[in-house]
Short mmCIF file of C-alpha atoms and ligand atoms in Angstrom, two decimals:
data_model
loop_
_atom_site.label_atom_id
_atom_site.label_comp_id
_atom_site.label_asym_id
_atom_site.label_seq_id
_atom_site.Cartn_x
_atom_site.Cartn_y
_atom_site.Cartn_z
CA ARG A 223 -1.08 -32.74 24.31
CA SER A 224 0.21 -36.28 24.76
CA LYS A 225 -1.69 -39.28 23.53
CA ASP A 226 -1.84 -40.62 27.07
CA ALA A 227 -3.46 -37.52 28.43
CA GLY A 228 -5.81 -37.13 25.49
CA GLY A 229 -7.01 -40.62 24.72
CA GLY A 230 -9.54 -41.42 22.03
CA ILE A 231 -12.32 -38.94 22.45
CA PHE A 232 -10.09 -35.98 23.36
CA HIS A 233 -8.44 -36.17 19.95
CA ALA A 234 -11.54 -34.59 18.52
CA TYR A 235 -10.76 -31.43 20.46
CA GLU A 236 -7.26 -30.94 19.17
CA PRO A 237 -7.27 -27.60 17.39
CA GLN A 238 -5.83 -29.00 14.13
CA LEU A 239 -8.35 -31.79 13.91
CA HIS A 240 -11.08 -29.38 14.79
CA ALA A 241 -10.00 -27.12 11.93
CA ALA A 242 -9.96 -30.04 9.51
CA ALA A 243 -13.42 -31.15 10.63
CA GLU A 244 -14.69 -27.61 10.37
CA GLU A 245 -13.27 -27.28 6.86
CA ARG A 246 -14.92 -30.55 5.89
CA ARG A 247 -18.25 -29.37 7.25
CA VAL A 248 -18.02 -26.09 5.36
CA LEU A 249 -17.09 -27.88 2.14
CA GLU A 250 -19.87 -30.40 2.63
CA ILE A 251 -22.52 -27.72 2.95
CA ALA A 252 -21.07 -25.94 -0.07
CA LEU A 253 -21.07 -29.18 -2.07
CA ARG A 254 -24.74 -29.66 -1.34
CA SER A 255 -25.55 -26.42 -3.07
CA ALA A 256 -22.97 -26.83 -5.86
CA LEU A 257 -25.29 -29.10 -7.85
CA LYS A 258 -28.23 -26.67 -7.67
CA ASN A 259 -26.10 -23.62 -8.35
CA ASP A 260 -24.39 -24.89 -11.48
CA GLN A 261 -20.93 -24.99 -9.95
CA LEU A 262 -20.04 -28.39 -11.37
CA HIS A 263 -18.76 -28.95 -14.87
CA LEU A 264 -16.99 -31.61 -16.88
CA LEU A 265 -13.74 -31.47 -18.80
CA TYR A 266 -13.09 -34.04 -21.51
CA GLN A 267 -9.65 -35.56 -22.00
CA PRO A 268 -8.81 -37.22 -25.36
CA VAL A 269 -8.10 -40.96 -25.47
CA VAL A 270 -6.20 -41.97 -28.61
CA ASP A 271 -5.10 -45.08 -30.45
CA ALA A 272 -1.59 -45.75 -29.11
CA GLY A 273 -0.33 -46.77 -32.54
CA THR A 274 -1.82 -44.14 -34.84
CA GLY A 275 -2.73 -41.34 -32.42
CA ALA A 276 -6.26 -41.30 -33.86
CA LEU A 277 -8.94 -40.00 -31.49
CA LYS A 278 -10.99 -42.82 -29.95
CA GLY A 279 -12.86 -41.11 -27.17
CA PHE A 280 -12.84 -38.80 -24.19
CA GLU A 281 -12.77 -39.34 -20.44
CA ALA A 282 -15.15 -37.01 -18.59
CA LEU A 283 -13.43 -35.42 -15.58
CA LEU A 284 -15.42 -33.59 -12.95
CA ARG A 285 -14.59 -30.08 -11.72
CA TRP A 286 -16.14 -27.97 -8.97
CA THR A 287 -15.69 -24.23 -9.15
CA HIS A 288 -16.44 -22.80 -5.74
CA PRO A 289 -17.16 -19.04 -5.65
CA GLU A 290 -14.56 -18.46 -2.89
CA PHE A 291 -12.20 -21.45 -2.99
CA GLY A 292 -11.91 -21.63 -6.78
CA VAL A 293 -11.53 -24.93 -8.67
CA ILE A 294 -11.52 -27.90 -6.32
CA SER A 295 -10.02 -31.21 -7.47
CA PRO A 296 -12.21 -34.33 -7.61
CA ALA A 297 -9.49 -36.11 -5.64
CA LYS A 298 -10.49 -33.81 -2.78
CA PHE A 299 -14.26 -33.57 -3.04
CA VAL A 300 -15.31 -37.00 -4.40
CA PRO A 301 -14.38 -38.70 -1.08
CA LEU A 302 -16.26 -35.93 0.71
CA ALA A 303 -19.29 -36.47 -1.51
CA GLU A 304 -19.14 -40.19 -0.75
CA ASP A 305 -19.15 -39.59 3.01
CA ALA A 306 -21.95 -37.06 2.76
CA ARG A 307 -24.08 -39.40 0.62
CA LEU A 308 -23.98 -36.90 -2.20
CA ILE A 309 -22.13 -39.12 -4.65
CA ALA A 310 -25.29 -40.68 -6.11
CA PRO A 311 -26.90 -37.38 -7.22
CA ILE A 312 -23.55 -35.94 -8.31
CA GLY A 313 -22.66 -39.11 -10.19
CA GLU A 314 -26.07 -39.11 -11.85
CA TRP A 315 -25.49 -35.51 -12.98
CA VAL A 316 -22.06 -36.48 -14.37
CA LEU A 317 -23.46 -39.44 -16.28
CA ARG A 318 -26.41 -37.50 -17.71
CA THR A 319 -24.21 -34.58 -18.75
CA ALA A 320 -21.58 -36.83 -20.36
CA CYS A 321 -24.12 -39.01 -22.21
CA ASN A 322 -26.07 -36.01 -23.52
CA GLU A 323 -22.80 -34.53 -24.76
CA ALA A 324 -21.45 -37.72 -26.35
CA ALA A 325 -24.76 -38.21 -28.21
CA LYS A 326 -23.73 -35.13 -30.26
CA TRP A 327 -20.37 -36.61 -31.28
CA LYS A 328 -19.44 -38.81 -34.23
CA ASP A 329 -20.66 -42.30 -33.52
CA ASP A 330 -17.19 -43.83 -33.38
CA ILE A 331 -16.14 -41.63 -30.46
CA ARG A 332 -16.75 -43.04 -26.96
CA VAL A 333 -17.16 -41.35 -23.61
CA ALA A 334 -15.70 -42.71 -20.37
CA VAL A 335 -17.24 -41.84 -17.02
CA ASN A 336 -15.70 -42.53 -13.60
CA VAL A 337 -17.89 -44.36 -11.10
CA SER A 338 -16.94 -44.46 -7.42
CA PRO A 339 -17.58 -47.61 -5.36
CA GLU A 340 -20.11 -45.83 -3.18
CA GLN A 341 -22.05 -44.81 -6.30
CA LEU A 342 -21.86 -48.27 -7.86
CA HIS A 343 -23.36 -49.72 -4.69
CA SER A 344 -26.09 -47.12 -4.38
CA PRO A 345 -29.60 -48.51 -4.87
CA ASN A 346 -30.96 -48.35 -8.38
CA PHE A 347 -27.60 -47.57 -9.99
CA VAL A 348 -28.06 -49.95 -12.94
CA ASN A 349 -31.58 -48.67 -13.67
CA MET A 350 -30.29 -45.11 -13.52
CA VAL A 351 -27.65 -45.95 -16.14
CA ALA A 352 -30.26 -47.61 -18.37
CA GLN A 353 -32.60 -44.64 -18.10
CA THR A 354 -29.85 -42.13 -18.74
CA LEU A 355 -28.78 -43.98 -21.87
CA ALA A 356 -32.36 -44.15 -23.11
CA GLN A 357 -33.03 -40.46 -22.46
CA SER A 358 -29.79 -39.32 -24.09
CA GLY A 359 -30.13 -41.57 -27.12
CA LEU A 360 -26.48 -42.63 -26.73
CA SER A 361 -25.97 -46.24 -27.73
CA ALA A 362 -24.76 -48.31 -24.78
CA ASP A 363 -21.57 -49.46 -26.49
CA ARG A 364 -20.35 -45.86 -26.66
CA LEU A 365 -20.37 -45.56 -22.87
CA GLU A 366 -17.43 -46.79 -20.86
CA LEU A 367 -17.71 -46.89 -17.07
CA GLU A 368 -14.41 -46.70 -15.19
CA VAL A 369 -14.12 -48.39 -11.81
CA THR A 370 -11.09 -49.03 -9.66
CA GLU A 371 -10.15 -52.28 -8.01
CA SER A 372 -11.50 -50.96 -4.73
CA VAL A 373 -15.04 -51.90 -5.88
CA PHE A 374 -14.07 -55.50 -5.15
CA LEU A 375 -13.08 -54.74 -1.57
CA ARG A 376 -16.64 -55.00 -0.38
CA GLU A 377 -17.58 -58.61 -0.37
CA GLY A 378 -21.23 -59.47 -0.07
CA THR A 379 -22.44 -56.26 -1.72
CA GLY A 380 -23.17 -57.86 -5.06
CA THR A 381 -20.38 -56.03 -6.92
CA VAL A 382 -19.97 -58.73 -9.54
CA GLN A 383 -23.73 -58.89 -10.13
CA VAL A 384 -23.97 -55.13 -10.58
CA LEU A 385 -21.06 -55.19 -13.04
CA ASP A 386 -22.67 -58.10 -14.92
CA ARG A 387 -25.94 -56.20 -15.22
CA LEU A 388 -24.08 -53.20 -16.62
CA ILE A 389 -22.42 -55.45 -19.20
CA ASP A 390 -25.87 -56.85 -20.04
CA LEU A 391 -26.95 -53.28 -20.83
CA GLY A 392 -24.15 -53.22 -23.40
CA VAL A 393 -21.88 -50.70 -21.69
CA ARG A 394 -18.13 -51.27 -21.47
CA LEU A 395 -16.23 -51.47 -18.22
CA SER A 396 -12.68 -50.27 -17.63
CA LEU A 397 -10.49 -51.15 -14.69
CA ASP A 398 -8.95 -47.79 -13.75
CA ASP A 399 -5.55 -47.13 -12.14
CA PHE A 400 -4.54 -50.76 -12.56
CA GLY A 401 -1.62 -51.76 -10.39
CA THR A 402 -1.95 -49.07 -7.75
CA GLY A 403 -4.22 -50.77 -5.29
CA TYR A 404 -5.31 -54.12 -4.12
CA SER A 405 -4.95 -56.13 -7.32
CA PRO A 406 -5.51 -59.84 -7.08
CA LEU A 407 -5.59 -60.95 -10.70
CA GLY A 408 -8.67 -63.01 -9.86
CA ASN A 409 -10.73 -59.82 -10.11
CA LEU A 410 -10.07 -59.89 -13.85
CA SER A 411 -11.78 -63.25 -14.15
CA ARG A 412 -14.82 -62.17 -12.16
CA THR A 413 -15.88 -59.47 -14.57
CA ARG A 414 -15.60 -58.98 -18.32
CA PHE A 415 -13.69 -55.71 -18.41
CA SER A 416 -13.15 -54.27 -21.90
CA THR A 417 -10.11 -52.27 -20.91
CA ILE A 418 -7.37 -52.22 -18.30
CA LYS A 419 -6.06 -48.72 -17.64
CA ILE A 420 -2.39 -48.88 -16.69
CA ASP A 421 -1.57 -46.26 -14.09
CA ARG A 422 0.71 -43.37 -14.92
CA ALA A 423 3.30 -44.54 -12.36
CA PHE A 424 4.11 -47.58 -14.55
CA VAL A 425 4.14 -45.53 -17.74
CA GLN A 426 6.66 -43.15 -16.19
CA ASP A 427 8.92 -45.86 -14.82
CA ALA A 428 8.76 -47.97 -17.98
CA ALA A 429 9.88 -44.98 -20.07
CA ARG A 430 12.83 -44.59 -17.67
CA ASN A 431 13.63 -48.23 -18.33
CA VAL A 432 12.96 -49.32 -14.77
CA ARG A 433 13.17 -53.07 -15.37
CA GLU A 434 10.28 -54.05 -13.12
CA ALA A 435 7.94 -51.49 -14.65
CA VAL A 436 8.76 -52.61 -18.19
CA ALA A 437 8.15 -56.22 -17.17
CA ILE A 438 4.85 -55.37 -15.47
CA VAL A 439 3.48 -53.36 -18.39
CA ARG A 440 4.54 -56.10 -20.80
CA ALA A 441 2.83 -58.72 -18.64
CA VAL A 442 -0.37 -56.69 -18.25
CA VAL A 443 -0.56 -56.16 -22.01
CA ALA A 444 -0.05 -59.89 -22.63
CA LEU A 445 -2.67 -60.75 -20.03
CA ALA A 446 -5.13 -58.27 -21.51
CA ASP A 447 -4.49 -59.59 -25.03
CA SER A 448 -5.12 -63.16 -24.03
CA LEU A 449 -8.31 -62.20 -22.19
CA GLY A 450 -9.53 -60.16 -25.16
CA MET A 451 -9.19 -56.84 -23.35
CA ALA A 452 -7.63 -53.59 -24.47
CA THR A 453 -5.08 -51.58 -22.49
CA THR A 454 -4.94 -47.81 -22.05
CA ALA A 455 -1.73 -46.19 -20.85
CA GLU A 456 -2.63 -43.33 -18.49
CA GLY A 457 -0.78 -40.08 -18.02
CA VAL A 458 1.46 -40.16 -21.10
CA GLU A 459 3.30 -36.84 -20.92
CA SER A 460 6.19 -37.10 -23.36
CA GLU A 461 7.23 -38.54 -26.68
CA GLU A 462 9.56 -40.97 -24.87
CA GLU A 463 6.66 -42.29 -22.82
CA HIS A 464 4.52 -42.57 -25.95
CA LEU A 465 7.24 -44.52 -27.80
CA MET A 466 7.70 -46.87 -24.86
CA ILE A 467 4.02 -47.73 -24.39
CA GLN A 468 3.67 -48.10 -28.15
CA ARG A 469 6.59 -50.53 -28.17
CA LEU A 470 5.07 -52.43 -25.25
CA GLY A 471 1.87 -52.84 -27.26
CA CYS A 472 -0.66 -50.77 -25.32
CA THR A 473 -3.89 -50.32 -27.30
CA ARG A 474 -4.72 -46.77 -26.35
CA ALA A 475 -3.11 -43.81 -24.67
CA GLN A 476 -4.20 -40.81 -22.68
CA GLY A 477 -2.19 -37.95 -21.21
CA TYR A 478 -0.98 -34.39 -21.56
CA PHE A 479 1.20 -35.41 -24.54
CA PHE A 480 -2.00 -36.03 -26.55
CA GLY A 481 -4.26 -33.54 -24.86
CA ARG A 482 -5.18 -31.94 -21.57
CA PRO A 483 -8.68 -32.26 -20.18
CA LEU A 484 -10.60 -29.83 -22.44
CA PRO A 485 -13.62 -27.59 -22.00
CA VAL A 486 -16.74 -29.09 -23.57
CA GLU A 487 -16.76 -26.88 -26.70
CA GLU A 488 -13.18 -27.77 -27.58
CA ALA A 489 -13.81 -31.48 -27.10
CA ARG A 490 -16.94 -31.21 -29.22
CA GLY A 491 -14.97 -29.59 -32.01
CA LEU A 492 -12.62 -32.57 -32.08
CA ALA A 493 -15.38 -35.15 -31.59
CA THR A 494 -17.52 -33.84 -34.43
CA GLY A 495 -14.65 -32.89 -36.73
CA ASP A 496 -16.25 -29.45 -36.83
CA ARG A 497 -13.43 -26.91 -36.75
CA ALA A 498 -15.84 -24.02 -36.40
CA SER A 499 -17.14 -25.21 -33.05
CA ARG A 500 -13.54 -25.87 -32.04
CA ALA A 501 -12.78 -22.20 -32.39
CA ALA A 502 -16.02 -21.15 -30.71
P1 C2E B 708 -8.56 -40.92 -13.06
O1 C2E B 708 -9.87 -41.49 -13.43
O2 C2E B 708 -7.40 -41.86 -13.02
O3 C2E B 708 -8.30 -39.75 -14.10
C1 C2E B 708 -7.05 -39.41 -14.60
C2 C2E B 708 -6.44 -38.25 -13.86
O4 C2E B 708 -5.13 -38.01 -14.36
C3 C2E B 708 -7.21 -36.93 -14.07
O5 C2E B 708 -7.08 -36.16 -12.88
C4 C2E B 708 -6.43 -36.29 -15.21
O6 C2E B 708 -6.58 -34.89 -15.28
C5 C2E B 708 -5.03 -36.68 -14.83
N1 C2E B 708 -4.12 -36.72 -15.99
C6 C2E B 708 -4.44 -36.95 -17.28
N2 C2E B 708 -3.35 -36.93 -18.06
C7 C2E B 708 -2.30 -36.70 -17.25
C8 C2E B 708 -0.87 -36.58 -17.48
O7 C2E B 708 -0.37 -36.68 -18.59
N3 C2E B 708 -0.10 -36.34 -16.37
C9 C2E B 708 -0.63 -36.23 -15.11
N4 C2E B 708 0.21 -36.01 -14.11
N5 C2E B 708 -1.96 -36.36 -14.87
C10 C2E B 708 -2.77 -36.58 -15.92
P2 C2E B 708 -8.33 -35.39 -12.25
O8 C2E B 708 -9.16 -34.83 -13.36
O9 C2E B 708 -7.79 -34.47 -11.22
O10 C2E B 708 -9.15 -36.53 -11.57
C11 C2E B 708 -8.61 -37.24 -10.48
C12 C2E B 708 -9.45 -38.45 -10.16
O11 C2E B 708 -10.73 -38.04 -9.68
C13 C2E B 708 -9.75 -39.34 -11.36
O12 C2E B 708 -8.65 -40.18 -11.63
C14 C2E B 708 -10.97 -40.06 -10.87
O13 C2E B 708 -10.61 -41.14 -10.06
C15 C2E B 708 -11.66 -39.01 -10.02
N6 C2E B 708 -12.76 -38.42 -10.79
C16 C2E B 708 -12.73 -37.49 -11.77
N7 C2E B 708 -13.96 -37.22 -12.25
C17 C2E B 708 -14.82 -38.02 -11.55
C18 C2E B 708 -16.24 -38.22 -11.58
O14 C2E B 708 -17.00 -37.65 -12.39
N8 C2E B 708 -16.75 -39.13 -10.69
C19 C2E B 708 -15.95 -39.82 -9.82
N9 C2E B 708 -16.53 -40.70 -8.99
N10 C2E B 708 -14.62 -39.65 -9.78
C20 C2E B 708 -14.06 -38.77 -10.63
MG1 MG B 709 -10.64 -42.61 -14.81
MG1 MG B 710 -7.08 -43.49 -13.97
MG1 MG B 711 -4.61 -42.73 -12.44
#
């Protein structure tokens, strides 16, 4: 069918689009019940000191195991949850689960939780975070909330105020996937981020000695240093990549080279130093 013949509204009837919409609808209904039916769980990926390799914390990563479709990636269902207005309850479940878990860990191990823009802008978000911290007993400075630069794309929604109120609670903020999106450096001066997470793409290219990538990582580390922020290199997969980001002065590192996202019991074993629970 040509565009001319179809026009705007007829596009909706193209079989392919119809299939995609149908799939979305099916997934959306399934997602609604996933929360109730215990189909969501978190994996915890180690974050280490880039110099010493010592464990510093874990990033909580959401997984959905659907009875028919199997494990569905957050990259696929988080946008769906945002559209379906399910991100607030799902995000609340993630935060509660991660805080309750981290409260069991040694008190020098932090937990990082991803927050989507839609969730950050949902009413009552800051109060929900405060309540969750209080109920879990986790001290605020052990919680790190990760947001991407896209939170700043919505002007007039009070983003900076929400972030300031989170900082007032004592939680740390990380700027996730730095360098992949819309990145005016001014965003760094609008909010006191604790950490800039340098996207895997730069880590990869820097280790291959791509000149621009090396220069960018070096500049981001210098910028972070002078603003009193830490840097985390994301997606470090090899020793070469580790050596490069170490040489470039990144504070922390995360990636398959140090550890895959782990089931909760395994993470707990590492986070409590309890080898028995590691084997469990
Ligand atoms: P992210 O926050 O940037 O998380 C890092 C992603 O990189 C994770 O993918 C992780 O499994 C993957 N990764 C870690 N190390 C390596 C590595 O060495 N190599 C490669 N190639 N990949 C690595 P995952 O778990 O599939 O999550 C994808 C994205 O989904 C996350 O990106 C985050 O934006 C989002 N997400 C995950 N959990 C949540 C959640 O609870 N809430 C929200 N709103 N978003 C979430
Ligand atoms: Mg993240
Ligand atoms: Mg990231
Ligand atoms: Mg990333």
